[in-house]
Short mmCIF file of C-alpha atoms (C1' of nucleotides) in Angstrom, two decimals:
data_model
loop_
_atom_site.label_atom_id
_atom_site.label_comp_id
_atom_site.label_asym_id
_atom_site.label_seq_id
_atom_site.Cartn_x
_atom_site.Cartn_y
_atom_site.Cartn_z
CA UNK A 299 0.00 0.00 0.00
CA UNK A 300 1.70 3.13 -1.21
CA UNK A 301 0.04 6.70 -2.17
CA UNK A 302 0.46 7.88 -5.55
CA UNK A 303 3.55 10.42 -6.32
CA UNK A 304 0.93 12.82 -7.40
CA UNK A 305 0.41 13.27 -3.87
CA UNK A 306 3.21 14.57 -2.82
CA UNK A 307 3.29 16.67 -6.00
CA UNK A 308 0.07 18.18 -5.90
CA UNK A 309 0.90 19.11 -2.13
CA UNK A 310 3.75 21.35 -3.55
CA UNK A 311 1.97 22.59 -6.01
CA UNK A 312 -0.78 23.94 -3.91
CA UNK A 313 2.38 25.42 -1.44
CA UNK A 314 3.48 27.21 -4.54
CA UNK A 315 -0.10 29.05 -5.73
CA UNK A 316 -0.82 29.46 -2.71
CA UNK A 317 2.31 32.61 -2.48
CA UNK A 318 1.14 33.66 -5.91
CA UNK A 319 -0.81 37.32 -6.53
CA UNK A 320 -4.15 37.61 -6.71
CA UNK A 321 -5.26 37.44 -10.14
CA UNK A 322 -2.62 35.21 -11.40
CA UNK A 323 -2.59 32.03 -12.98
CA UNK A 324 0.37 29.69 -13.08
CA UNK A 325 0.43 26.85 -15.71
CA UNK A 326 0.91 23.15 -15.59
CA UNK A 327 4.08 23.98 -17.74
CA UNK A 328 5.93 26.14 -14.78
CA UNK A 329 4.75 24.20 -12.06
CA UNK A 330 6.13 21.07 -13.51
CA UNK A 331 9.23 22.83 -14.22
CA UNK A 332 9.95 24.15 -10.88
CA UNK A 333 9.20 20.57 -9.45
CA UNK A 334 11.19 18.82 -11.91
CA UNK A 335 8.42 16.60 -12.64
CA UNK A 336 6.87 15.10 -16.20
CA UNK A 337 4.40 18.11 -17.58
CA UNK A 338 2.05 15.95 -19.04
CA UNK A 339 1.22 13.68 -15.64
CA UNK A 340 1.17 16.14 -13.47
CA UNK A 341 -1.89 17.43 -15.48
CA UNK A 342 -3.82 14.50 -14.61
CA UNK A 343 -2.97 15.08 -10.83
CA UNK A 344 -4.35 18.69 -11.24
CA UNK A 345 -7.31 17.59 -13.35
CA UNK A 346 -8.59 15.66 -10.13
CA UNK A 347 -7.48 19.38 -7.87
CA UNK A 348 -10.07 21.14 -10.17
CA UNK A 349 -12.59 18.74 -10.12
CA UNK A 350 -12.84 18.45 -6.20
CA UNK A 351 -12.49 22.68 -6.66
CA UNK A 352 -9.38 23.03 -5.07
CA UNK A 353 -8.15 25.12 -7.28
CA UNK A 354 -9.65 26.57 -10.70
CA UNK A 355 -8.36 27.36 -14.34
CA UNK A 356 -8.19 29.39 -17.27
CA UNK A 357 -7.13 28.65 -20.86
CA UNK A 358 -5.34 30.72 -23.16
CA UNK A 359 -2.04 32.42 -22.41
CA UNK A 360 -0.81 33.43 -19.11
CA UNK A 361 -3.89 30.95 -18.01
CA UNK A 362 -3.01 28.02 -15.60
CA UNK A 363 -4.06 26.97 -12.32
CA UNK A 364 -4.74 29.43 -8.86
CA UNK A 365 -6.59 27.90 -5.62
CA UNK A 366 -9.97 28.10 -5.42
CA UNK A 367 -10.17 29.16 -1.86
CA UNK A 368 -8.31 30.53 0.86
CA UNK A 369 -5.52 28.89 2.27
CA UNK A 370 -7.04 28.17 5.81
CA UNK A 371 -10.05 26.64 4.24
CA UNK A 372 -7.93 23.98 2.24
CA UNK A 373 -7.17 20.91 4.43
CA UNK A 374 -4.42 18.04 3.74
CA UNK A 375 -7.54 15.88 3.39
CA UNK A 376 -9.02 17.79 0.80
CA UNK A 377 -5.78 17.54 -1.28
CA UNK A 378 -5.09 13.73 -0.42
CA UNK A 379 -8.85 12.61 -1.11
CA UNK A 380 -9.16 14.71 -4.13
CA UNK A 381 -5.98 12.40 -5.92
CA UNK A 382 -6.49 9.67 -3.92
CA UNK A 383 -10.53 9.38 -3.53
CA UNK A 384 -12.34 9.60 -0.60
CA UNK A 385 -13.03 5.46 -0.17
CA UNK A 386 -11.24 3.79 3.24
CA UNK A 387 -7.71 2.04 2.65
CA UNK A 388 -9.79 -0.85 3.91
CA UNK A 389 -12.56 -3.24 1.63
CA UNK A 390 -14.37 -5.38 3.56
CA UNK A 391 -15.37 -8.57 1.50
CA UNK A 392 -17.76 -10.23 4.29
CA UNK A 393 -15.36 -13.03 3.92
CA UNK A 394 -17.34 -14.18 7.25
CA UNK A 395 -20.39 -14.78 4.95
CA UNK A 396 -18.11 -17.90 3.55
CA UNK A 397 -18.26 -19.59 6.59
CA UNK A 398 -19.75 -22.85 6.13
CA UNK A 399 -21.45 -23.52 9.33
CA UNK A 400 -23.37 -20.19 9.00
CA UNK A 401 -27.36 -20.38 8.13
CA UNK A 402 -28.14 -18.83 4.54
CA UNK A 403 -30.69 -16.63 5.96
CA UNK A 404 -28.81 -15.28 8.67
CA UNK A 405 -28.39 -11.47 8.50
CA UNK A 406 -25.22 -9.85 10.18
CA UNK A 407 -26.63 -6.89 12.60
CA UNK A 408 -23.24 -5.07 12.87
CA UNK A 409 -20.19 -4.41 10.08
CA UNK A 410 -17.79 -7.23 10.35
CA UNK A 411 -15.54 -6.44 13.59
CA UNK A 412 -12.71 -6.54 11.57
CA UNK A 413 -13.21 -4.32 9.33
CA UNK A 414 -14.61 -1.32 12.12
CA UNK A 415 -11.18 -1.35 13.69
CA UNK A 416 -9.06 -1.15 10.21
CA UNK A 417 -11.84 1.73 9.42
CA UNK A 418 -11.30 3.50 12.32
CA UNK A 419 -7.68 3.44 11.72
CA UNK A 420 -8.24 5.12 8.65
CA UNK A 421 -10.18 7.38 10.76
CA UNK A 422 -7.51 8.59 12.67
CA UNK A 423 -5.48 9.08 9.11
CA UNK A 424 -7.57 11.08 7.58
CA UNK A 425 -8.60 12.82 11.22
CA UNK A 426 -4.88 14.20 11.17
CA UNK A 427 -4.65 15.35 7.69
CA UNK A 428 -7.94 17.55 8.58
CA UNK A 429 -6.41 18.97 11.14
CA UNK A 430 -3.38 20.41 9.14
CA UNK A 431 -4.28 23.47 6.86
CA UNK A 432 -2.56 24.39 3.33
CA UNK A 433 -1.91 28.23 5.61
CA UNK A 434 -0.11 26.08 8.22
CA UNK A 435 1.77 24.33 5.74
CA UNK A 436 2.93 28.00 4.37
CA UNK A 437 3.74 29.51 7.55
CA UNK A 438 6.50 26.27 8.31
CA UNK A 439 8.06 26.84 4.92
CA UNK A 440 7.83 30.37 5.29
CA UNK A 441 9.77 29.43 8.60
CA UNK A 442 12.01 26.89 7.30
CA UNK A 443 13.56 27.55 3.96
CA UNK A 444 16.56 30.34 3.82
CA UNK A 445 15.01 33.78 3.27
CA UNK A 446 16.91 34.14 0.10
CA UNK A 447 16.26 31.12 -1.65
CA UNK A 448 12.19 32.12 -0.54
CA UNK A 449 12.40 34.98 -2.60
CA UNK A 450 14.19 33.94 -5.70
CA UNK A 451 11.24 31.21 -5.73
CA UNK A 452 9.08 34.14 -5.43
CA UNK A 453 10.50 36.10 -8.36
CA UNK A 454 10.87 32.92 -10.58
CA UNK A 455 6.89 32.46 -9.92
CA UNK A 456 5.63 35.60 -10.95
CA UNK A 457 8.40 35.96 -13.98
CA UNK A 458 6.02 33.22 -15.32
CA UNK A 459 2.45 34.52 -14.82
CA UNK B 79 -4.23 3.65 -2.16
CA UNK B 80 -5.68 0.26 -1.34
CA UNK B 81 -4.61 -2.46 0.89
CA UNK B 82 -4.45 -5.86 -0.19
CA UNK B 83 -7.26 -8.27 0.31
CA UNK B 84 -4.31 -10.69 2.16
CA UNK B 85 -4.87 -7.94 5.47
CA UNK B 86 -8.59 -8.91 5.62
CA UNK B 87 -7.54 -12.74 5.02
CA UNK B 88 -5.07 -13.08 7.96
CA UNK B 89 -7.04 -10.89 10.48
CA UNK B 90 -9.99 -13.54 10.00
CA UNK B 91 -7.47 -16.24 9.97
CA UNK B 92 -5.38 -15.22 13.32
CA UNK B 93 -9.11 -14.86 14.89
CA UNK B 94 -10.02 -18.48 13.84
CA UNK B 95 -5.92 -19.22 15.35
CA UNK B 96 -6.94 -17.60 18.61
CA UNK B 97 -9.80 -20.67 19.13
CA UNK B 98 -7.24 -23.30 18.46
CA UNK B 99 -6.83 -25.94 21.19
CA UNK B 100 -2.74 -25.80 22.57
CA UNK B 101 -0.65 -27.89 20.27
CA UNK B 102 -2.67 -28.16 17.58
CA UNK B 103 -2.23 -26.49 13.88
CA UNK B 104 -4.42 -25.80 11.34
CA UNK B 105 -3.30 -25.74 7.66
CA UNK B 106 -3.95 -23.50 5.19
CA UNK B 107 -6.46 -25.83 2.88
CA UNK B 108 -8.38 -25.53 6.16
CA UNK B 109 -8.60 -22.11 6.41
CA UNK B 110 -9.07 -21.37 3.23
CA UNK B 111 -12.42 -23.24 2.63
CA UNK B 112 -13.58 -21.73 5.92
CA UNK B 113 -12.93 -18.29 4.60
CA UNK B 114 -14.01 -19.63 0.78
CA UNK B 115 -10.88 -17.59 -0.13
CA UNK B 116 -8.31 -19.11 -2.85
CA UNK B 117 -5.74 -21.78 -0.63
CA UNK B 118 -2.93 -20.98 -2.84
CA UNK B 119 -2.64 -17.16 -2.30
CA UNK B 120 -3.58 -17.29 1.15
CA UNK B 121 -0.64 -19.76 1.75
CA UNK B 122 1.38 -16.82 0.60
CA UNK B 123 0.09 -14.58 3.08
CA UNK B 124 0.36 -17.58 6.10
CA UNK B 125 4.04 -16.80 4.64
CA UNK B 126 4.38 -13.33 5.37
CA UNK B 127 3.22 -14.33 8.95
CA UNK B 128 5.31 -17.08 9.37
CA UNK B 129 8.25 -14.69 8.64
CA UNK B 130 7.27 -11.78 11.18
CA UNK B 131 7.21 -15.18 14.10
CA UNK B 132 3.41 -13.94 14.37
CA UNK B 133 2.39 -17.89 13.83
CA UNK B 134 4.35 -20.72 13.24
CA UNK B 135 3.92 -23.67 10.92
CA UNK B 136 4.50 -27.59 11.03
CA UNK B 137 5.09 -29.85 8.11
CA UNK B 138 3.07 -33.38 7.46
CA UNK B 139 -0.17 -34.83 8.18
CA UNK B 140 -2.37 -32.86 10.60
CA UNK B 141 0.46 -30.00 10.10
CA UNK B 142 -0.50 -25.97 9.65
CA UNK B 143 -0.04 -22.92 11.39
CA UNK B 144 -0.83 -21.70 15.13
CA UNK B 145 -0.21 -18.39 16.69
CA UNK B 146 3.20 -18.02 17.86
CA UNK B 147 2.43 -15.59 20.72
CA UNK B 148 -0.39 -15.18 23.24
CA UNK B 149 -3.17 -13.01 21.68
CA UNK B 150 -2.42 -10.22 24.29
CA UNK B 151 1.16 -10.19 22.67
CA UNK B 152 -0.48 -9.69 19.07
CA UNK B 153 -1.78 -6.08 17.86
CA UNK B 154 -3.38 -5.41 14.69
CA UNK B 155 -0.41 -3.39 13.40
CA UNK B 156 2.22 -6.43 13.91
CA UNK B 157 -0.59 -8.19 11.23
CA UNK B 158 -0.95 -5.41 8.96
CA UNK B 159 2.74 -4.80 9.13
CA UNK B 160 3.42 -8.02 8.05
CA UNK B 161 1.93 -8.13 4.73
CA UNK B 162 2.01 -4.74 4.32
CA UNK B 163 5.15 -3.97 4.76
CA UNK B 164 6.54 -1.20 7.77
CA UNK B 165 7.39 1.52 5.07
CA UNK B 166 5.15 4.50 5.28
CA UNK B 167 2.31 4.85 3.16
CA UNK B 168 3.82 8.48 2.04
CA UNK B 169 7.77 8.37 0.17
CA UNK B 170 9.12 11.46 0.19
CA UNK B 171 10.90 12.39 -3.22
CA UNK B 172 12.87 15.15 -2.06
CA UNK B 173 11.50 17.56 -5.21
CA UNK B 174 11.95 20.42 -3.31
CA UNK B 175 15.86 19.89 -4.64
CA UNK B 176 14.84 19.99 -8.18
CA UNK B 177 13.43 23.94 -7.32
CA UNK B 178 15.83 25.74 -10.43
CA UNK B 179 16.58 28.81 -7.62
CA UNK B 180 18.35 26.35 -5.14
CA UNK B 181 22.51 26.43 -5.36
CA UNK B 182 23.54 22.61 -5.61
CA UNK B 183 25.65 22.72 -2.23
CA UNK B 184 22.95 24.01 0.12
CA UNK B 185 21.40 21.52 2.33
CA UNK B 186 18.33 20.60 4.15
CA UNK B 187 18.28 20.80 7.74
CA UNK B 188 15.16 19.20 7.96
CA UNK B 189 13.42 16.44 6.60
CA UNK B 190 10.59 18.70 4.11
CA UNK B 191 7.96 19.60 5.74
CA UNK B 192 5.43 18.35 3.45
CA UNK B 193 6.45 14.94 4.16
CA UNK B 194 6.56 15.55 7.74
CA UNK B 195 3.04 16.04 7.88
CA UNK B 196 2.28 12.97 5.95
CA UNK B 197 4.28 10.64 7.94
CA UNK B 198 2.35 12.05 11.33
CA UNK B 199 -0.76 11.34 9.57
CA UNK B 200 0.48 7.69 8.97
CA UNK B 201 1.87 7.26 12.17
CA UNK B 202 -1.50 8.06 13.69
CA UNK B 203 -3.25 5.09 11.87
CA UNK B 204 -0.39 3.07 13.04
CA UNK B 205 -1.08 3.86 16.38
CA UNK B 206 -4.51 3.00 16.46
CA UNK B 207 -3.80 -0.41 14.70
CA UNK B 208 -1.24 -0.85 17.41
CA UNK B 209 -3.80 -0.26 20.42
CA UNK B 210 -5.99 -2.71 19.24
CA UNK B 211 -4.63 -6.27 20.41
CA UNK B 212 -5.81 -9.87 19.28
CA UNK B 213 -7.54 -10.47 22.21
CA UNK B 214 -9.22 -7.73 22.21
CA UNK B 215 -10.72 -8.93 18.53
CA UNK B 216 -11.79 -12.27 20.34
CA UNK B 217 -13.58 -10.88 22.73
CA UNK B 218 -16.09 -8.69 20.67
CA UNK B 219 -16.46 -11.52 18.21
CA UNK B 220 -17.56 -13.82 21.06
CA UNK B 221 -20.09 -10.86 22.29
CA UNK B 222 -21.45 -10.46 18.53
CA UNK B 223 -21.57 -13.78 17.41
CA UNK B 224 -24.36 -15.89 17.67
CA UNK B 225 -23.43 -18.97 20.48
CA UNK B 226 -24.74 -21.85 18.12
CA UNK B 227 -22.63 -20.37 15.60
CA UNK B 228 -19.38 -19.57 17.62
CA UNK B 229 -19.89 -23.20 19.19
CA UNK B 230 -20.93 -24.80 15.51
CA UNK B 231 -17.20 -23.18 13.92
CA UNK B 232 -15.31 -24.26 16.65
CA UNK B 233 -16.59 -27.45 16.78
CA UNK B 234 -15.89 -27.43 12.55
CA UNK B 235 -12.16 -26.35 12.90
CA UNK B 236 -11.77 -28.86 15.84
CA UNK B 237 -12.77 -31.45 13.71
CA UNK B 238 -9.84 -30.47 10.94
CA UNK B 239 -7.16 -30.69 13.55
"C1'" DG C 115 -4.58 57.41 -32.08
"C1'" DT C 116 -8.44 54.26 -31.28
"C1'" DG C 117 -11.76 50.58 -31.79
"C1'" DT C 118 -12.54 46.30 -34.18
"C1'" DT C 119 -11.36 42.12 -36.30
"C1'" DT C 120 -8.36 38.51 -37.12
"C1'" DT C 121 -4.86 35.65 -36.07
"C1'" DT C 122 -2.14 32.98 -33.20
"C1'" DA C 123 -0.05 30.76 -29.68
"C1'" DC C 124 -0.97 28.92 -25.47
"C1'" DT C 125 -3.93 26.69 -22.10
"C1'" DC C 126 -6.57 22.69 -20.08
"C1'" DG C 127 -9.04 18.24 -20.68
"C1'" DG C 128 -9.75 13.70 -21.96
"C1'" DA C 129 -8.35 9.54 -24.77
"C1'" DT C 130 -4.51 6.50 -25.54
"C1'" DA C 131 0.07 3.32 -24.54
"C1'" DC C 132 3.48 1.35 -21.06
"C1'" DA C 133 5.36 -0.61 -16.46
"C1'" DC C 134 5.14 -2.45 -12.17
"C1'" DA C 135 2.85 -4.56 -8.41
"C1'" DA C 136 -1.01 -7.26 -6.65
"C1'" DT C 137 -3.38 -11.46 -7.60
"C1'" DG C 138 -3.71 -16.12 -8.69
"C1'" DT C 139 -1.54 -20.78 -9.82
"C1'" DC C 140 1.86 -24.35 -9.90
"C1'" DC C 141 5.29 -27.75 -8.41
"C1'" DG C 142 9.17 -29.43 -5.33
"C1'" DA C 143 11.61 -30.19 -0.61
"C1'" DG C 144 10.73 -31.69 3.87
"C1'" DT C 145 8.40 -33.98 7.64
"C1'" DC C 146 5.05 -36.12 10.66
"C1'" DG C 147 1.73 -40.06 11.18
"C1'" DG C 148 0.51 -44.42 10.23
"C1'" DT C 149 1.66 -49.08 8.88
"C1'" DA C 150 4.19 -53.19 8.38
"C1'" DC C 151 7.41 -55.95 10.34
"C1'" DG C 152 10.50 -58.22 13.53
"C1'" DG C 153 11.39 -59.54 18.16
"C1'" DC D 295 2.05 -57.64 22.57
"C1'" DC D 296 5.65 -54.00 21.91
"C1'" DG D 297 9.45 -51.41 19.76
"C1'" DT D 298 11.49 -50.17 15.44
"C1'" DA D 299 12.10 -49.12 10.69
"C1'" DC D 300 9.94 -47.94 6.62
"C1'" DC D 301 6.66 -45.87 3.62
"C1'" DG D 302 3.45 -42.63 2.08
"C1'" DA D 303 0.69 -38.76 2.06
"C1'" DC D 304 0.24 -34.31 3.50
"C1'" DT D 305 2.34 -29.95 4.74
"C1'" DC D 306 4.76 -25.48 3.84
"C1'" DG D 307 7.80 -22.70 0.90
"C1'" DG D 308 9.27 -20.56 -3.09
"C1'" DA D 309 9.12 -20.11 -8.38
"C1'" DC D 310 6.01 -19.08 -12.38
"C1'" DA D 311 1.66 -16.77 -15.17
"C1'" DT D 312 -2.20 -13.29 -15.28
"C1'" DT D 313 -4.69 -9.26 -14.18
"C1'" DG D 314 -5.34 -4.56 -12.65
"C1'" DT D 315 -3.78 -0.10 -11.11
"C1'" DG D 316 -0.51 3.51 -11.34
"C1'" DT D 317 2.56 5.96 -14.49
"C1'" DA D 318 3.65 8.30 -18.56
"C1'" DT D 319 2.42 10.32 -23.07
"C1'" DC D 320 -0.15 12.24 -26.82
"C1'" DC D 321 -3.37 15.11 -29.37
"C1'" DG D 322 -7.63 18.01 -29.85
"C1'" DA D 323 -11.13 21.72 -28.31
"C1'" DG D 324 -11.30 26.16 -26.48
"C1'" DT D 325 -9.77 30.75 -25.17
"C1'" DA D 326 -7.43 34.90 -23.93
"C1'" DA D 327 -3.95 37.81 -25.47
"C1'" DA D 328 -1.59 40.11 -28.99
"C1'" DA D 329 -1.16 41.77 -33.55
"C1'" DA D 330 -2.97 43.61 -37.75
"C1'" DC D 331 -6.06 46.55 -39.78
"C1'" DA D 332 -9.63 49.97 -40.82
"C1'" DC D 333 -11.31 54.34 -39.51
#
DNA sequence: GTGTTTTTACTCGGATACACAATGTCCGAGTCGGTACGG
DNA sequence: CCGTACCGACTCGGACATTGTGTATCCGAGTAAAAACAC
């Protein structure tokens, strides 16, 4: 069990608009660049961003991609889920239907034991990734990264829009 | 991100281990038609067990597998874990060094903070599979169950021994 | 110089190939239980 | 009858196909900006 790379692309990518102006649009083209990551995939990934309205786009020149919302309203969740869908990690098969000394007609009352504790773990994953917001995510780079390698990424951002 | 159908097999399957009388095994043609799951894959997954010393196997007639530990001594996590693999969920690329601004020689100090987050959230869901032990498993599938039933599967595995 | 039209280049979006891992199947090495045999 | 040696059948364990999902790529529809043009 391993998440997609477009995860932990789209997760940049959303740390990167989310320090553009208002007004702008970056494309598919410069993010990819700046990640050093194949153009044409990461599309996809922000095809499924758009859909879940993360973010929103425009054609034509100087269009591209800009979040949809504000920063605090954007959740880790709401990036995961939207490339990774919303279902648990977990299928239950009812592979305790099988079991041959069981009656036909017998009707299970609760979800299979089993599968409530692997569902709650998922809980607790996804519980976590609510609680941290794309603005929280900013303010630690913001923190973090060397105040002039923050603002060449700055300038190389909006040379592009 | 899905986990494989082997995690649901060998929860059910340690469960059914859990009843066994001491000194007795129960092979994997057995627990396969009680779980009407193919015997041949789930063998691979009794593997995967076998490996991690969460049960332990014996070769011949009336051979199989039995739980190497006590069920207190078995979480969910040590089972997930061992078809699953203990590598987070989330692998961190490291594209943040592909950002064209960045001189070659600087370094991180920190692990990114993107992945940080995403290994918290997966650490989380390992600690909840970790709280929940074996034992604990047994017990709400003896509340939930049916008696005739619980008495009319043991009696079925018994007989296989 | 200004407003309009045309062109044009650039964007996203979905449809199409490729690769790897999960799934499913097979056969061989090893061993325990039963059986035959000898005492 | 009892102990021993042998045989056989059943077990796990790893090696071999098949399917499905993730990865990567391509091309077309649509649009906003810029350029050309008429006034």
């Amino acid at each position: 069990m391993l998440l997609k790379n477009q995860v932990e692309w789209v997760l940049h990518c959303c740390a990167i608009l989310a320090g553009l102006p208002e007004n702008r649009y970056l494309s598919t083209k410069d993010l990819a660049e700046f990640h050093g990551i194949p153009k044409e995939y990461l599309s996809k990934a922000l095809q499924s961003l758009s859909q879940a309205s993360i973010v929103e786009s425009t054609l034509g020149p100087s269009g591209g991609y800009r979040l949809a919302k504000d920063t605090s309203e954007i959740t880790f969740l709401d990036i995961v889920e939207a490339v990774e869908g919303k279902r648990s990690t977990f299928i239950c098969t009812e592979i305790r239907k099988n079991n041959p000394c069981r009656e036909a007609e017998y009707c299970e009352s609760k979800a299979c034991p089993v599968a409530r504790i692997m569902w709650e773990a998922d809980h607790e994953w996804r519980k976590k990734l609510q609680s941290v917001h794309l603005s929280e995510l900013v303010e630690t780079l913001a923190k973090e990264i060397p105040a002039d390698l923050w603002e060449k990424s700055f300038e190389w951002v909006i040379s592009r829009t």
